[in-house]
Each structure stands twice: as C-alpha cells, then as structure tokens.
Amino acid sequence: MSVSDLGDEPVVVLLHAFPVNRGLWLPVARLVGQAGFRVVVPDLPGFGASPVSDQEPSVEVMAQAVLSDLDSLGIDRFCLAGLSMGGYVAMAMLRQAPDRVSGVALVDTKMAADAPAARDNRYAVANRAETGDSLEFLVEAMIPNLLSSVTIARRREVVDTVSGWIRSNDPAGVAWAQRAMATRPDSQSDLAGFERPALVLAGADDTISPPSEQRQIAAVMPDAELVLVPDVGHLSAIEDPDAVAQALIRWARRATD
Ligand code: MLT
C-alpha cells in the first residue's frame, strides 16, 4: 500500500474513512508530527495510491494490509486511530494484533455490525459504482452526510476537496470497500477487552455516527475519553484539524507515557 510516514517515534497510525483517502488526515498528521510523533498515514486498499485488493472483501484484509505495511516500516508498537471505515479497520487490527496497539482512537465510527437494510444499501452502491460511468451519485448522496451544515455553508474549499476525492476513486475500490464493510462483525467485545488508553472522538453534528453512539462506545471501553467537536460533522479530521489534533496528541501522550 502507499503510505505517508512523517517524524520520529512513538508512532501514531491514522486510517482514513470511505470514500476518501489519506489526504483526509494530512493536516492533522502535520500537527501530531510537530508534537513529537512519527505519523504513518496509509491509503487503505483501493483508495488513493493503493491498489484494489484481489482478496475477498473484508475489513480483516484491510487490517492485514496495514499490519504488513507497518512490518515493512519496522514498526512493532503504535497508537492507532481510525475515522469511520478506518475505525472498522482499527477494530479488526485489535482482533489481529492487540498487543501491538498502545492506545486506540475511534473517530466518527461505529462498533455495531450493519443492520440488514444498511447492508443491502452497500451492495446496491457497490453494484452502481461498478456498472455506472461516474461516481457523481456518491458525491451527491454523501456530501450532506459527511460534512456539517456549518462546514458546507462556510468552508467551500473543504466541500470541493472532499468532492474531488470521491470523484477520483477507482469504482472497483469503492465497490470492494462497500462489500468489505457489509461483512464486518460487531466489535463491542473487542472494545470492551481493550484496557489501554482510548479516545472516542466525533463531530457533534455527525449524523452517520451520532453522539449517542459515541457515548455507547466510550461506555463499553475500560479507559476511554469522549470528545465531541462542535459545528463539525462526520469528517472531523478535515473539518476541524486543530481540535482533532489536540485531542489525539493528548491521547497519544497518555498511551505512550
Ligand atoms: C465512512 O465515512 O467511512 C463511511 O461513512 C463508513 C460507512 O459507510 O459505514
């Protein structure tokens, strides 16, 4: 996979959301790097510069790809943050390599598996992405859900950047990721068993992973701080990089003390 690797240890790994790429995290990565961390930001399989996987779609395959990149970079232990789909991959990494994770930050994500209607919708989106001639339908469907009304009204450059990321995707990568997310398991017991420092962070206006859900995640984790960022929607990392970076730096220091 293709990764950005900035700064000196300890390591913080940042996993991006669907249907964007590692650019989502780069403003936060720079701030976390300036605070004294080595920050690794991969493009997940099928996004940005990383090719689509030829394996059966699953978040476990994405987790294996990230772990294998970290092995190649000589990284054993790391603080792990994932935003939405990146959070699902982080939860799969907790299942596969719990002892390598010094702390976990779950950002605008969900611990539950999909309900049947959500799963059906993913297969419909996957089929449409593969058979259509453009991803414009995804831009139109997702922008109002990915960004808060405040961001949409006041930060045209963020809307344009995220729309551009969605349009530039390989439709095969979009389809593969939707099928992967559709099969992901419920992760509540994995999170309940993770005793090291956790951060549960989300935009206060996130409608995809709303604050009520974030409170539930924080409540099942033994050592979690909950942070809700005002005026921010689902893509908190690009909507308010300063607030997200400050919370991550505090958590990563706690996890590596
Ligand atoms: C994301 O932002 O990664 C997606 O909203 C996740 C999902 O579709 O569940």
mmCIF file of C-alpha atoms and ligand atoms in Angstrom:
data_model
loop_
_atom_site.group_PDB
_atom_site.id
_atom_site.type_symbol
_atom_site.label_atom_id
_atom_site.label_comp_id
_atom_site.label_asym_id
_atom_site.label_seq_id
_atom_site.Cartn_x
_atom_site.Cartn_y
_atom_site.Cartn_z
ATOM 1 C CA MET A 1 0.000 0.000 0.000
ATOM 2 C CA SER A 2 1.030 3.616 -0.342
ATOM 3 C CA VAL A 3 1.797 5.481 2.934
ATOM 4 C CA SER A 4 2.902 8.872 4.257
ATOM 5 C CA ASP A 5 5.492 8.413 7.039
ATOM 6 C CA LEU A 6 6.432 11.621 8.932
ATOM 7 C CA GLY A 7 8.606 12.327 12.041
ATOM 8 C CA ASP A 8 10.160 10.328 14.924
ATOM 9 C CA GLU A 9 8.801 7.614 17.287
ATOM 10 C CA PRO A 10 6.498 6.956 19.151
ATOM 11 C CA VAL A 11 4.276 6.038 16.228
ATOM 12 C CA VAL A 12 0.707 7.178 15.545
ATOM 13 C CA VAL A 13 -1.137 5.431 12.678
ATOM 14 C CA LEU A 14 -4.106 7.265 11.102
ATOM 15 C CA LEU A 15 -6.643 5.287 8.997
ATOM 16 C CA HIS A 16 -8.976 7.171 6.686
ATOM 17 C CA ALA A 17 -12.729 6.987 6.014
ATOM 18 C CA PHE A 18 -14.777 5.871 2.996
ATOM 19 C CA PRO A 19 -14.806 7.064 0.202
ATOM 20 C CA VAL A 20 -11.765 9.311 0.603
ATOM 21 C CA ASN A 21 -8.018 8.743 1.074
ATOM 22 C CA ARG A 22 -5.080 9.551 3.359
ATOM 23 C CA GLY A 23 -5.399 13.255 2.428
ATOM 24 C CA LEU A 24 -8.212 13.313 4.997
ATOM 25 C CA TRP A 25 -5.639 13.060 7.766
ATOM 26 C CA LEU A 26 -2.675 15.053 6.428
ATOM 27 C CA PRO A 27 -3.457 18.403 8.166
ATOM 28 C CA VAL A 28 -3.876 16.523 11.481
ATOM 29 C CA ALA A 29 -0.781 14.400 10.744
ATOM 30 C CA ARG A 30 1.382 17.521 10.399
ATOM 31 C CA LEU A 31 0.226 18.836 13.805
ATOM 32 C CA VAL A 32 0.687 15.451 15.523
ATOM 33 C CA GLY A 33 4.137 15.160 13.914
ATOM 34 C CA GLN A 34 5.083 18.633 15.231
ATOM 35 C CA ALA A 35 4.118 17.424 18.728
ATOM 36 C CA GLY A 36 6.878 14.781 18.552
ATOM 37 C CA PHE A 37 5.305 11.677 16.997
ATOM 38 C CA ARG A 38 6.114 9.616 13.925
ATOM 39 C CA VAL A 39 2.844 9.611 11.979
ATOM 40 C CA VAL A 40 2.032 6.888 9.448
ATOM 41 C CA VAL A 41 -0.936 7.528 7.157
ATOM 42 C CA PRO A 42 -1.743 4.757 4.670
ATOM 43 C CA ASP A 43 -4.103 4.769 1.739
ATOM 44 C CA LEU A 44 -6.313 1.773 2.504
ATOM 45 C CA PRO A 45 -6.601 -0.862 -0.266
ATOM 46 C CA GLY A 46 -8.435 0.513 -3.311
ATOM 47 C CA PHE A 47 -8.106 4.197 -2.294
ATOM 48 C CA GLY A 48 -5.610 6.938 -3.200
ATOM 49 C CA ALA A 49 -2.422 5.316 -4.490
ATOM 50 C CA SER A 50 -3.108 1.820 -3.072
ATOM 51 C CA PRO A 51 -4.366 -0.839 -5.496
ATOM 52 C CA VAL A 52 -7.653 -2.673 -5.036
ATOM 53 C CA SER A 53 -7.185 -5.965 -3.184
ATOM 54 C CA ASP A 54 -7.641 -9.193 -5.126
ATOM 55 C CA GLN A 55 -8.885 -10.974 -1.974
ATOM 56 C CA GLU A 56 -12.486 -11.437 -0.825
ATOM 57 C CA PRO A 57 -13.658 -8.069 0.569
ATOM 58 C CA SER A 58 -13.374 -7.760 4.363
ATOM 59 C CA VAL A 59 -12.113 -5.299 6.951
ATOM 60 C CA GLU A 60 -9.810 -8.100 8.131
ATOM 61 C CA VAL A 61 -7.992 -7.986 4.751
ATOM 62 C CA MET A 62 -7.588 -4.205 5.128
ATOM 63 C CA ALA A 63 -6.209 -4.732 8.653
ATOM 64 C CA GLN A 64 -3.698 -7.323 7.383
ATOM 65 C CA ALA A 65 -2.558 -4.873 4.677
ATOM 66 C CA VAL A 66 -1.926 -2.127 7.285
ATOM 67 C CA LEU A 67 -0.092 -4.527 9.624
ATOM 68 C CA SER A 68 2.066 -5.709 6.757
ATOM 69 C CA ASP A 69 2.949 -2.073 5.852
ATOM 70 C CA LEU A 70 3.889 -1.421 9.483
ATOM 71 C CA ASP A 71 6.086 -4.550 9.445
ATOM 72 C CA SER A 72 7.810 -3.254 6.301
ATOM 73 C CA LEU A 73 8.455 0.086 8.057
ATOM 74 C CA GLY A 74 9.972 -1.777 11.053
ATOM 75 C CA ILE A 75 7.183 -0.641 13.380
ATOM 76 C CA ASP A 76 6.171 -3.010 16.181
ATOM 77 C CA ARG A 77 4.063 -0.934 18.599
ATOM 78 C CA PHE A 78 1.887 2.023 17.681
ATOM 79 C CA CYS A 79 -1.030 4.231 18.700
ATOM 80 C CA LEU A 80 -3.885 3.523 16.310
ATOM 81 C CA ALA A 81 -6.571 5.979 15.166
ATOM 82 C CA GLY A 82 -9.280 5.303 12.574
ATOM 83 C CA LEU A 83 -12.035 7.528 11.256
ATOM 84 C CA SER A 84 -15.300 5.728 10.355
ATOM 85 C CA MET A 85 -14.237 2.936 7.915
ATOM 86 C CA GLY A 86 -10.737 3.461 9.334
ATOM 87 C CA GLY A 87 -12.244 2.749 12.752
ATOM 88 C CA TYR A 88 -13.691 -0.545 11.468
ATOM 89 C CA VAL A 89 -10.190 -1.450 10.242
ATOM 90 C CA ALA A 90 -8.702 -0.397 13.601
ATOM 91 C CA MET A 91 -11.164 -2.732 15.374
ATOM 92 C CA ALA A 92 -10.057 -5.575 13.066
ATOM 93 C CA MET A 93 -6.425 -4.765 13.961
ATOM 94 C CA LEU A 94 -7.348 -5.027 17.659
ATOM 95 C CA ARG A 95 -8.621 -8.549 16.910
ATOM 96 C CA GLN A 96 -5.496 -9.499 14.941
ATOM 97 C CA ALA A 97 -2.672 -7.832 16.884
ATOM 98 C CA PRO A 98 -3.948 -6.422 20.208
ATOM 99 C CA ASP A 99 -0.513 -6.475 21.838
ATOM 100 C CA ARG A 100 0.950 -4.135 19.225
ATOM 101 C CA VAL A 101 -1.571 -1.350 19.955
ATOM 102 C CA SER A 102 -0.542 1.103 22.738
ATOM 103 C CA GLY A 103 -3.809 3.017 22.507
ATOM 104 C CA VAL A 104 -6.783 3.313 20.170
ATOM 105 C CA ALA A 105 -8.662 6.403 18.956
ATOM 106 C CA LEU A 106 -12.062 5.722 17.388
ATOM 107 C CA VAL A 107 -13.136 8.758 15.395
ATOM 108 C CA ASP A 108 -16.665 9.204 13.978
ATOM 109 C CA THR A 109 -17.135 5.447 13.816
ATOM 110 C CA LYS A 110 -19.470 2.636 14.911
ATOM 111 C CA MET A 111 -18.863 -0.584 16.829
ATOM 112 C CA ALA A 112 -22.048 -2.391 15.675
ATOM 113 C CA ALA A 113 -22.355 -4.503 12.541
ATOM 114 C CA ASP A 114 -24.741 -3.268 9.837
ATOM 115 C CA ALA A 115 -28.488 -3.839 10.074
ATOM 116 C CA PRO A 116 -29.865 -5.750 7.038
ATOM 117 C CA ALA A 117 -31.161 -2.579 5.303
ATOM 118 C CA ALA A 118 -27.757 -0.860 5.598
ATOM 119 C CA ARG A 119 -26.055 -3.978 4.243
ATOM 120 C CA ASP A 120 -28.449 -4.113 1.264
ATOM 121 C CA ASN A 121 -27.747 -0.457 0.555
ATOM 122 C CA ARG A 122 -23.990 -1.156 0.496
ATOM 123 C CA TYR A 123 -24.433 -3.900 -2.114
ATOM 124 C CA ALA A 124 -26.614 -1.552 -4.184
ATOM 125 C CA VAL A 125 -23.939 1.188 -4.021
ATOM 126 C CA ALA A 126 -21.221 -1.351 -4.912
ATOM 127 C CA ASN A 127 -23.169 -2.534 -7.969
ATOM 128 C CA ARG A 128 -23.959 1.010 -9.076
ATOM 129 C CA ALA A 129 -20.305 2.089 -8.710
ATOM 130 C CA GLU A 130 -19.145 -0.850 -10.817
ATOM 131 C CA THR A 131 -21.738 -0.545 -13.544
ATOM 132 C CA GLY A 132 -22.140 3.253 -13.744
ATOM 133 C CA ASP A 133 -19.981 5.660 -15.720
ATOM 134 C CA SER A 134 -19.335 8.126 -12.882
ATOM 135 C CA LEU A 135 -19.185 8.427 -9.096
ATOM 136 C CA GLU A 136 -21.187 11.679 -9.129
ATOM 137 C CA PHE A 137 -24.106 9.888 -7.447
ATOM 138 C CA LEU A 138 -21.835 9.193 -4.486
ATOM 139 C CA VAL A 139 -20.759 12.852 -4.228
ATOM 140 C CA GLU A 140 -24.404 13.953 -4.221
ATOM 141 C CA ALA A 141 -25.520 11.309 -1.742
ATOM 142 C CA MET A 142 -22.618 11.639 0.655
ATOM 143 C CA ILE A 143 -21.507 15.291 0.935
ATOM 144 C CA PRO A 144 -24.569 16.365 3.018
ATOM 145 C CA ASN A 145 -23.906 13.432 5.370
ATOM 146 C CA LEU A 146 -20.125 13.652 5.525
ATOM 147 C CA LEU A 147 -19.874 17.377 6.365
ATOM 148 C CA SER A 148 -21.774 19.527 8.862
ATOM 149 C CA SER A 149 -24.118 22.258 7.631
ATOM 150 C CA VAL A 150 -21.650 24.777 9.105
ATOM 151 C CA THR A 151 -18.770 23.352 7.043
ATOM 152 C CA ILE A 152 -20.932 23.241 3.896
ATOM 153 C CA ALA A 153 -22.047 26.857 4.377
ATOM 154 C CA ARG A 154 -18.700 28.372 5.387
ATOM 155 C CA ARG A 155 -15.877 26.193 4.033
ATOM 156 C CA ARG A 156 -16.325 25.774 0.285
ATOM 157 C CA GLU A 157 -12.697 24.578 -0.062
ATOM 158 C CA VAL A 158 -13.398 21.572 2.207
ATOM 159 C CA VAL A 159 -16.533 20.693 0.203
ATOM 160 C CA ASP A 160 -14.538 20.910 -3.054
ATOM 161 C CA THR A 161 -11.621 18.866 -1.707
ATOM 162 C CA VAL A 162 -13.824 16.055 -0.373
ATOM 163 C CA SER A 163 -15.952 16.025 -3.568
ATOM 164 C CA GLY A 164 -12.742 15.757 -5.616
ATOM 165 C CA TRP A 165 -11.515 12.830 -3.525
ATOM 166 C CA ILE A 166 -14.803 10.986 -4.023
ATOM 167 C CA ARG A 167 -14.817 11.591 -7.820
ATOM 168 C CA SER A 168 -11.190 10.459 -8.170
ATOM 169 C CA ASN A 169 -11.828 7.000 -6.669
ATOM 170 C CA ASP A 170 -11.449 3.797 -8.640
ATOM 171 C CA PRO A 171 -15.068 2.478 -8.805
ATOM 172 C CA ALA A 172 -13.698 -1.026 -8.187
ATOM 173 C CA GLY A 173 -12.166 0.213 -4.901
ATOM 174 C CA VAL A 174 -15.463 1.803 -3.851
ATOM 175 C CA ALA A 175 -17.333 -1.448 -4.595
ATOM 176 C CA TRP A 176 -14.743 -3.612 -2.790
ATOM 177 C CA ALA A 177 -14.828 -1.408 0.333
ATOM 178 C CA GLN A 178 -18.638 -1.382 0.475
ATOM 179 C CA ARG A 179 -18.684 -5.193 0.333
ATOM 180 C CA ALA A 180 -15.933 -5.317 2.973
ATOM 181 C CA MET A 181 -17.843 -3.048 5.369
ATOM 182 C CA ALA A 182 -21.063 -5.034 4.781
ATOM 183 C CA THR A 183 -19.455 -8.180 6.209
ATOM 184 C CA ARG A 184 -17.802 -6.607 9.254
ATOM 185 C CA PRO A 185 -18.685 -8.126 12.628
ATOM 186 C CA ASP A 186 -19.958 -6.442 15.777
ATOM 187 C CA SER A 187 -16.866 -5.216 17.661
ATOM 188 C CA GLN A 188 -18.302 -4.455 21.093
ATOM 189 C CA SER A 189 -16.499 -7.323 22.847
ATOM 190 C CA ASP A 190 -13.164 -6.398 21.208
ATOM 191 C CA LEU A 191 -13.519 -2.839 22.518
ATOM 192 C CA ALA A 192 -14.652 -3.955 25.975
ATOM 193 C CA GLY A 193 -11.487 -6.079 26.208
ATOM 194 C CA PHE A 194 -9.098 -3.259 25.258
ATOM 195 C CA GLU A 195 -7.725 -1.877 28.546
ATOM 196 C CA ARG A 196 -5.161 0.646 27.309
ATOM 197 C CA PRO A 197 -5.954 4.361 26.730
ATOM 198 C CA ALA A 198 -8.755 5.037 24.265
ATOM 199 C CA LEU A 199 -10.172 8.189 22.721
ATOM 200 C CA VAL A 200 -13.691 8.299 21.308
ATOM 201 C CA LEU A 201 -14.000 11.462 19.229
ATOM 202 C CA ALA A 202 -16.654 12.710 16.824
ATOM 203 C CA GLY A 203 -18.178 15.790 15.330
ATOM 204 C CA ALA A 204 -21.095 16.928 17.494
ATOM 205 C CA ASP A 205 -23.126 17.212 14.242
ATOM 206 C CA ASP A 206 -22.135 13.788 12.866
ATOM 207 C CA THR A 207 -25.328 12.150 11.576
ATOM 208 C CA ILE A 208 -23.664 8.936 10.319
ATOM 209 C CA SER A 209 -22.052 8.139 13.699
ATOM 210 C CA PRO A 210 -24.047 10.362 16.068
ATOM 211 C CA PRO A 211 -23.008 11.450 19.573
ATOM 212 C CA SER A 212 -25.399 8.919 21.180
ATOM 213 C CA GLU A 213 -23.424 6.145 19.513
ATOM 214 C CA GLN A 214 -20.102 7.674 20.618
ATOM 215 C CA ARG A 215 -21.323 7.697 24.234
ATOM 216 C CA GLN A 216 -22.135 3.977 23.942
ATOM 217 C CA ILE A 217 -18.672 3.184 22.562
ATOM 218 C CA ALA A 218 -16.966 5.196 25.327
ATOM 219 C CA ALA A 219 -19.113 3.465 27.947
ATOM 220 C CA VAL A 220 -18.050 -0.063 26.938
ATOM 221 C CA MET A 221 -14.326 0.765 26.858
ATOM 222 C CA PRO A 222 -12.451 0.477 30.175
ATOM 223 C CA ASP A 223 -10.288 3.640 29.736
ATOM 224 C CA ALA A 224 -11.903 5.978 27.210
ATOM 225 C CA GLU A 225 -12.064 9.765 26.967
ATOM 226 C CA LEU A 226 -15.027 11.112 24.951
ATOM 227 C CA VAL A 227 -14.604 14.303 22.887
ATOM 228 C CA LEU A 228 -17.353 15.883 20.737
ATOM 229 C CA VAL A 229 -16.186 18.691 18.454
ATOM 230 C CA PRO A 230 -18.768 21.475 17.963
ATOM 231 C CA ASP A 231 -20.047 22.507 14.476
ATOM 232 C CA VAL A 232 -18.347 19.505 12.900
ATOM 233 C CA GLY A 233 -19.889 16.552 11.034
ATOM 234 C CA HIS A 234 -18.618 13.087 10.107
ATOM 235 C CA LEU A 235 -15.244 14.021 8.564
ATOM 236 C CA SER A 236 -13.996 15.767 11.704
ATOM 237 C CA ALA A 237 -10.322 15.415 10.743
ATOM 238 C CA ILE A 238 -10.695 17.708 7.725
ATOM 239 C CA GLU A 239 -13.462 19.908 9.165
ATOM 240 C CA ASP A 240 -11.526 20.925 12.311
ATOM 241 C CA PRO A 241 -7.960 19.562 12.143
ATOM 242 C CA ASP A 242 -6.765 21.688 15.108
ATOM 243 C CA ALA A 243 -9.365 20.355 17.554
ATOM 244 C CA VAL A 244 -8.891 16.769 16.375
ATOM 245 C CA ALA A 245 -5.084 17.009 16.546
ATOM 246 C CA GLN A 246 -5.150 18.458 20.080
ATOM 247 C CA ALA A 247 -7.320 15.573 21.327
ATOM 248 C CA LEU A 248 -5.155 12.991 19.534
ATOM 249 C CA ILE A 249 -1.920 14.448 20.914
ATOM 250 C CA ARG A 250 -3.308 14.324 24.475
ATOM 251 C CA TRP A 251 -4.442 10.696 23.965
ATOM 252 C CA ALA A 252 -1.197 9.579 22.274
ATOM 253 C CA ARG A 253 0.858 11.063 25.127
ATOM 254 C CA ARG A 254 -1.315 9.214 27.623
ATOM 255 C CA ALA A 255 -0.888 5.978 25.616
ATOM 256 C CA THR A 256 2.899 6.236 25.381
ATOM 257 C CA ASP A 257 3.808 7.590 28.874
HETATM 258 C C1 MLT B 1 -17.047 6.325 6.280
HETATM 259 O O1 MLT B 1 -17.057 7.540 6.489
HETATM 260 O O2 MLT B 1 -16.005 5.665 6.284
HETATM 261 C C2 MLT B 1 -18.354 5.657 5.994
HETATM 262 O O3 MLT B 1 -19.412 6.518 6.309
HETATM 263 C C3 MLT B 1 -18.444 4.392 6.777
HETATM 264 C C4 MLT B 1 -19.681 3.612 6.488
HETATM 265 O O4 MLT B 1 -20.169 3.632 5.346
HETATM 266 O O5 MLT B 1 -20.152 2.919 7.416
#
